[in-house]
XYZ file of C-alpha atoms in Angstrom:
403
model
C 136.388 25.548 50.301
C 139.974 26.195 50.359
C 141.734 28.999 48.563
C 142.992 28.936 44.706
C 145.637 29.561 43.151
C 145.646 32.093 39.563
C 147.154 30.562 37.004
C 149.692 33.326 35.894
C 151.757 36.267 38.031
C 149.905 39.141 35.325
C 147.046 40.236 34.497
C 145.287 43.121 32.274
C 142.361 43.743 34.613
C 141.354 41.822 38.588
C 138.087 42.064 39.505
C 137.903 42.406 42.912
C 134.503 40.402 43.884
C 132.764 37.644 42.029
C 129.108 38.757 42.876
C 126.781 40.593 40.182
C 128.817 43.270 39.675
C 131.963 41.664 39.180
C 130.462 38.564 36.934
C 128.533 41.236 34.465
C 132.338 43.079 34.249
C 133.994 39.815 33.267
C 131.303 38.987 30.741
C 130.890 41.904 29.308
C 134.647 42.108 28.519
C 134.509 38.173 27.374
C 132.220 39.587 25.015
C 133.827 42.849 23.575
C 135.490 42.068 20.354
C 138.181 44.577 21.128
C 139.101 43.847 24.467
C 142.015 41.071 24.014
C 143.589 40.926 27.600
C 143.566 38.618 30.483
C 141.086 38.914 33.285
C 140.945 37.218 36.755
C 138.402 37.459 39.235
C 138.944 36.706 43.039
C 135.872 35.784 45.239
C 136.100 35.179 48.707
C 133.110 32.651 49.159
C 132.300 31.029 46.051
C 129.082 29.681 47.944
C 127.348 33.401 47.960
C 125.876 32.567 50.892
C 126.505 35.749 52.706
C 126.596 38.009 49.838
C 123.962 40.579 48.520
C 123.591 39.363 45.404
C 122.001 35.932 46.702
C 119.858 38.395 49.777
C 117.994 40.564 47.093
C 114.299 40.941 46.114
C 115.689 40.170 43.350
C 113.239 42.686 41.275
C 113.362 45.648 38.864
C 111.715 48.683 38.499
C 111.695 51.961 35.817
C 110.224 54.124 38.841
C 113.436 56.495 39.491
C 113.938 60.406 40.007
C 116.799 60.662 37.858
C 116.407 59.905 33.625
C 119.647 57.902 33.838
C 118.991 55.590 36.630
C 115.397 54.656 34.259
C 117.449 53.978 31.307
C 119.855 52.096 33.167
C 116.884 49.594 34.303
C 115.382 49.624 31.084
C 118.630 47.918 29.597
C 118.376 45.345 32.376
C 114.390 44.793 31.478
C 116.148 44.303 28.014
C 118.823 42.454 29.050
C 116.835 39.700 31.136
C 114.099 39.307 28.386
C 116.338 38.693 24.862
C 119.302 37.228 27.430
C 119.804 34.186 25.202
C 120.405 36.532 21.915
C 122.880 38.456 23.936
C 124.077 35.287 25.132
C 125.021 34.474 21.252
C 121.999 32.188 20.904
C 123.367 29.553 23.051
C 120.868 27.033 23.098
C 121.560 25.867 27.032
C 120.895 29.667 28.530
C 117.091 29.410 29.937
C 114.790 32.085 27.961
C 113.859 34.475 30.799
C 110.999 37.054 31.183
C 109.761 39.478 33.881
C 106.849 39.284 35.937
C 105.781 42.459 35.470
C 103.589 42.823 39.128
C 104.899 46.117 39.675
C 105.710 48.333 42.391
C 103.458 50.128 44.244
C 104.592 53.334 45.709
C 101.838 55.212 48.468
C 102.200 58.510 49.913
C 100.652 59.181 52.634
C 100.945 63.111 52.578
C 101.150 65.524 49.662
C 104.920 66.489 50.129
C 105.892 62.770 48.792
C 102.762 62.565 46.530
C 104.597 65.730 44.710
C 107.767 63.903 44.512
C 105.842 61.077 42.761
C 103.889 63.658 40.400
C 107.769 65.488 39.736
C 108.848 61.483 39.095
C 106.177 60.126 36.985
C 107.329 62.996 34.892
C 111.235 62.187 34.067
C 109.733 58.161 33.525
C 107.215 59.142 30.772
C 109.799 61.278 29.080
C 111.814 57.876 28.872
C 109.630 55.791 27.844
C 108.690 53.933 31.179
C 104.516 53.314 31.600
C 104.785 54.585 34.937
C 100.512 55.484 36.499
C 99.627 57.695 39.226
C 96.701 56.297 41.231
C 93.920 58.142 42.947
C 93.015 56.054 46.280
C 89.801 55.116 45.088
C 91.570 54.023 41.566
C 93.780 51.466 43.798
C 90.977 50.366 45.677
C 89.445 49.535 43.139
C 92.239 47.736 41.213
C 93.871 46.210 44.299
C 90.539 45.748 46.869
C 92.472 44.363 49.032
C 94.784 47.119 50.356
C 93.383 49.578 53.320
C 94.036 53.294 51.735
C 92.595 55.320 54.113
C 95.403 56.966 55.466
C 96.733 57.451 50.935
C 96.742 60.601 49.218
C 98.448 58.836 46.145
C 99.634 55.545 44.489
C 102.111 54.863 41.453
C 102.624 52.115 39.985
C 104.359 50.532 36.706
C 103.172 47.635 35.384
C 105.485 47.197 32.363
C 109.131 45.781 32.549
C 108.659 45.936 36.490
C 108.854 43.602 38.874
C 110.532 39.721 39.828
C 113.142 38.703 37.295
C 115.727 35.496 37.972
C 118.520 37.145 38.878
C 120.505 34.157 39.816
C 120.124 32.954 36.111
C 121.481 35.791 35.179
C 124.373 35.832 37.673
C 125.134 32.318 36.779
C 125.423 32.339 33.106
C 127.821 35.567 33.109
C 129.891 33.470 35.116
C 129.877 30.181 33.560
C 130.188 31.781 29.783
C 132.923 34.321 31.057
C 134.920 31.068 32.716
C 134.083 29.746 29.083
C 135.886 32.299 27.164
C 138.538 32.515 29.367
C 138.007 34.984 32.257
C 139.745 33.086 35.188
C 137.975 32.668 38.525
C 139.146 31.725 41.875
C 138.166 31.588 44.911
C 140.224 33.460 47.298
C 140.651 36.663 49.094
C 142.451 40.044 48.442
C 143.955 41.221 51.757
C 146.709 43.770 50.157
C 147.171 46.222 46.856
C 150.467 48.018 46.110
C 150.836 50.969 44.479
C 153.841 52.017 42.087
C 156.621 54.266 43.712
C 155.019 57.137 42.140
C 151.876 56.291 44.291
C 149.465 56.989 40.815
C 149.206 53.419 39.577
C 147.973 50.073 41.411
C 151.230 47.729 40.745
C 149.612 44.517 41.979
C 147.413 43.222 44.495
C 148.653 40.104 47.114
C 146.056 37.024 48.013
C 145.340 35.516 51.448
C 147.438 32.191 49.583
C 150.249 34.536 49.187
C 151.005 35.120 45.918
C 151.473 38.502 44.511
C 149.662 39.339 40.896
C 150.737 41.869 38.923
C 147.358 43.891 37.364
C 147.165 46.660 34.653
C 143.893 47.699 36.157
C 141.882 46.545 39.218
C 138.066 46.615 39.465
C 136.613 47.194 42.978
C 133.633 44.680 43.166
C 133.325 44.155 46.469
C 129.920 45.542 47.406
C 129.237 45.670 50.983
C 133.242 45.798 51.259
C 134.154 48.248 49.121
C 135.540 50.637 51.598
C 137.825 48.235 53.401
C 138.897 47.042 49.466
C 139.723 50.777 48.899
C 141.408 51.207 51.785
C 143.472 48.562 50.498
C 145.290 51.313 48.045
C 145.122 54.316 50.630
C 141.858 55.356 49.163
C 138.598 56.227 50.646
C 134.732 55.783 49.381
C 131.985 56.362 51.281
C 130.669 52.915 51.129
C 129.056 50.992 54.203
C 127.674 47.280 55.327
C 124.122 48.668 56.304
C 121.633 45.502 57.664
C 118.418 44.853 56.008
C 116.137 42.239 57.297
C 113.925 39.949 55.038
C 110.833 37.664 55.833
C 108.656 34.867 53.181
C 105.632 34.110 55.059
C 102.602 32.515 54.004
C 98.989 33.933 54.409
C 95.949 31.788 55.663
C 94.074 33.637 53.283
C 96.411 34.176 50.216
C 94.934 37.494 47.737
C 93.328 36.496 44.362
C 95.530 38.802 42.564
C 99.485 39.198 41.865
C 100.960 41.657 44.819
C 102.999 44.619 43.713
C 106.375 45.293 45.254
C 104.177 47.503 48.103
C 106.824 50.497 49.332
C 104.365 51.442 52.193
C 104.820 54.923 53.773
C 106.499 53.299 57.038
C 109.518 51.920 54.640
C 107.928 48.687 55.120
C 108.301 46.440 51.432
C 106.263 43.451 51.047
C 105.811 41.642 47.185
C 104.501 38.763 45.437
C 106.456 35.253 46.175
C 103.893 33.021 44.803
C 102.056 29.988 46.095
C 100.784 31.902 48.158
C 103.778 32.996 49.727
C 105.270 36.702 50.111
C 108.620 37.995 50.377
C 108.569 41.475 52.871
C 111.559 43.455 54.139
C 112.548 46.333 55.910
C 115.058 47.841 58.587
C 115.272 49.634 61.798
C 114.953 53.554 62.414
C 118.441 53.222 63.835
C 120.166 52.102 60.721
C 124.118 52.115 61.696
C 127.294 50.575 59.494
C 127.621 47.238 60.695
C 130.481 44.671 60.359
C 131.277 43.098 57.619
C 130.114 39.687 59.128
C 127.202 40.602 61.141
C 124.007 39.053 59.190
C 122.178 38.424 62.863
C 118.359 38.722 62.697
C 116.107 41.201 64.925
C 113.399 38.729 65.624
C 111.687 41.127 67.457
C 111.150 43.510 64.811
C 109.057 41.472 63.107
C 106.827 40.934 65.646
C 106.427 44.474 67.496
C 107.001 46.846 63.945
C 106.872 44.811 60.461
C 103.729 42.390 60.716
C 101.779 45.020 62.249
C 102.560 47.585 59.492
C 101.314 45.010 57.196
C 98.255 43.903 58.778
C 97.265 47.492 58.637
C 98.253 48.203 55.009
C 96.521 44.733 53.612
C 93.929 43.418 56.861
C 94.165 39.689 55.140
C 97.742 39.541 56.374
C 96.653 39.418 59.536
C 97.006 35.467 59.550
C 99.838 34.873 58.575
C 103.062 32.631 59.111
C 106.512 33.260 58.767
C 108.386 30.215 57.012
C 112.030 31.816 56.654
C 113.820 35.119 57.442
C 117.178 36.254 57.212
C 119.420 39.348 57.575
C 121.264 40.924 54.951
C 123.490 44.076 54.073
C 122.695 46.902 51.606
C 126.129 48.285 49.941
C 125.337 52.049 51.027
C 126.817 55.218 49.208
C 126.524 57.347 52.414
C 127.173 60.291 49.957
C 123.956 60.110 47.760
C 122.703 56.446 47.358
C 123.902 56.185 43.953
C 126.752 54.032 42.326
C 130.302 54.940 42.090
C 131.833 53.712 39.183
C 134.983 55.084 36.705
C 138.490 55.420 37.770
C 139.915 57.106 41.038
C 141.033 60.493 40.835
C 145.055 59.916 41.538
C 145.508 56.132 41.338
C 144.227 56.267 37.236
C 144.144 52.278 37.203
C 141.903 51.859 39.981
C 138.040 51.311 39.244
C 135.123 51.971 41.591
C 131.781 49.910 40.586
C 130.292 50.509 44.479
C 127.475 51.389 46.473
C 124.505 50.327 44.906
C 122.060 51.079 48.212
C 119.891 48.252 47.378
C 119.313 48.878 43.588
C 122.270 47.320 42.660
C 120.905 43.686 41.196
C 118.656 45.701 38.748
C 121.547 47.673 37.597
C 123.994 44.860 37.046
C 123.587 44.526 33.214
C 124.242 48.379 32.673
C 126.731 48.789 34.435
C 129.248 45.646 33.848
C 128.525 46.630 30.267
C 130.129 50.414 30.988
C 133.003 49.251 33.332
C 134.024 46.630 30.299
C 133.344 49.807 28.122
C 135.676 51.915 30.117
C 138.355 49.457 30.602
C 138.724 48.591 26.980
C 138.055 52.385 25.595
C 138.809 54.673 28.554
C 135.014 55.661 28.047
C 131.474 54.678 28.026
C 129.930 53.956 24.765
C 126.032 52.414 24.942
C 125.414 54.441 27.521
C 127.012 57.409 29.435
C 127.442 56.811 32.808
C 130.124 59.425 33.675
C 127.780 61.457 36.125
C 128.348 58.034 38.229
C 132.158 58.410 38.251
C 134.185 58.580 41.869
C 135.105 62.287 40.740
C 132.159 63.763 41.572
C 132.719 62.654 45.086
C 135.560 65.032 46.078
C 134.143 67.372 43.916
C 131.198 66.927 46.325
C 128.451 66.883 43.651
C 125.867 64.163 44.805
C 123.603 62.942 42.262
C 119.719 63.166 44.456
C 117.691 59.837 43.316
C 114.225 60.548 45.450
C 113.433 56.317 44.666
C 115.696 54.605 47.416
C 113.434 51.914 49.479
């Protein structure tokens, strides 16, 4: 696809990235009475095919450390399951629902099975349904998983699990481009500041034209840190590969699969049909490039099917029908979002580094970066612990849940 042109040399607020992130920021302002301005959002591959939005479990879960990252998945569980009401009742958005298999956390030592004891704590005070398992409880629950080697399981079985995120994804675009949010499909390859050096002025497109912005919204997951660096700004944002598997057992289990997070990092969930989605990533985990989606074939063979063989024995016949590499957006700081304004360049909004929770949290947060771009705060929910200032400030926010 060749590059577009915007219609107009001005705009109130860019949105740099048309992915999750950047489609729940344009609908969420499409949809806030009191936000009146103009809004254009540049993609560089309008396919997705490479992005992280279209490479994700696509799953939720209310099983955090922190009480904010719960409530920020229990508005997505929200979200996904009244999405046509929020949607002002529009008859042609799908009705969607959760299915709620889960995830199943195991420790295999009591230093982790304390961190899920301190966990299960902060998601009961929030509402979440969140169960701690003895190994004979999941034996008997799930027979089909070898425990022998678990001290303790937890698990979640309400507003957790596989939701259509690609639904979701779709209709914020299609209703924002509705209401007026303009999309195109090209690439940002330089942002100006004013003389003053405190304000972005405009940003220029790979077509050449240079668009005038009164704020600029970094959505460019995976490259957030080469947007920033754009404007002479740094975030500690990096392209880190994650490798994903469906494969089909000879002897499929009679029973819905959890999202598994086995001890060895290994993930493996329900697909149906007797299919299962698994991922996981080397011990040597380095940035990549931006470009680099190449498989490890290898790994599947001499570290990921024998993990799961182990963990549930009727995997041991199994076939692999598709696999592909992917990249987590990683906060190398503490695995949390960034989000709010920079510190010096005021017009200049982070909404980066997910780490591979960032589908889930898509409805939250487009819904507090519209907030903070209309108001100049969040309203439904605060998300100001989030904000890039804590990051010279060099307070990290510790979230024990990152698969």
């Amino acid at each position: 696809m060749s590059n577009q042109n915007p219609t107009m040399q001005s705009y109130d607020v860019i949105i740099i990235g048309g992915a999750i992130m950047g489609a729940s920021t344009a609908w969420f302002l499409s949809d806030n009475k009191d936000f009146d301005g103009s809004v254009l959002v540049v993609e560089r591959d309008m396919t997705y095919e490479n992005c992280s939005t279209t490479h994700t479990n696509s799953c939720m879960r209310q099983q955090f450390s922190t009480e904010l990252n719960v409530r920020i998945s229990q508005f997505a569980a929200d979200f996904v399951k009244n999405i046509r009401s929020y949607m002002g009742g529009d008859d042609r958005v799908p009705k969607l629902g959760i299915r709620s298999f889960g995830y199943m956390y195991f420790a295999d030592n009591e230093g982790f099975a304390d961190v899920l004891r301190d966990s299960q704590q902060v998601q009961l005070a929030a509402g979440a349904a969140t169960l701690l398992m003895t190994p004979e409880e999941i034996k008997t629950a799930y027979p089909f998983y070898n425990v022998d080697d678990i001290v303790l399981g937890s698990i979640n079985l309400v507003d957790e699990g596989y939701w259509d995120g690609a639904a979701v994804n779709d209709w914020w675009r299609r209703q924002s481009r509705e209401r007026g949010v303009e999309w195109v499909q090209n690439e940002v390859v330089a942002i100006t500041r004013n003389a003053a050096g405190t304000r972005v002025e405009s940003i220029t497109l790979a077509s050449g034209e240079v668009v005038a912005c009164g704020k600029v919204v970094n959505a460019s997951g995976p490259r957030a840190a080469r947007t920033a660096q754009m404007a002479g700004i740094d975030v500690p944002v990096e392209p880190r590969k994650r490798f994903s598997w469906i494969f089909k057992a000879e002897q499929p289990l009679d029973q819905d699969l959890p999202l598994t997070i086995d001890p060895s990092g290994v993930h493996v969930r329900e697909n149906g049909g007797g299919t299962y989605q698994c991922g996981g990533h080397s011990d040597y985990d380095p940035a990549v490039d931006f470009d680099d989606y190449t498989m490890d074939h290898a790994m599947w063979e001499n570290h990921v099917w024998p993990i799961l063989a182990t963990r549930i024995p009727q995997f041991e016949a199994i076939k692999v029908q598709s696999d592909w590499g992917g990249h987590y957006a990683m906060n190398t700081f503490d695995h949390n979002a960034i989000m709010g304004p920079h510190t010096e360049l005021s017009n200049f909004i982070f909404l980066n580094g997910f780490s591979g929770h960032g589908l889930q949290q898509s409805p939250a947060m487009g819904r507090g970066t519209a907030e903070w771009l209309t108001y100049g705060e969040y309203r439904a929910l605060d998300l100001s612990p989030f904000n890039y200032e804590r990051i010279p400030a060099n307070r990290p926010i510790i979230e024990k849940a990152i698969i």
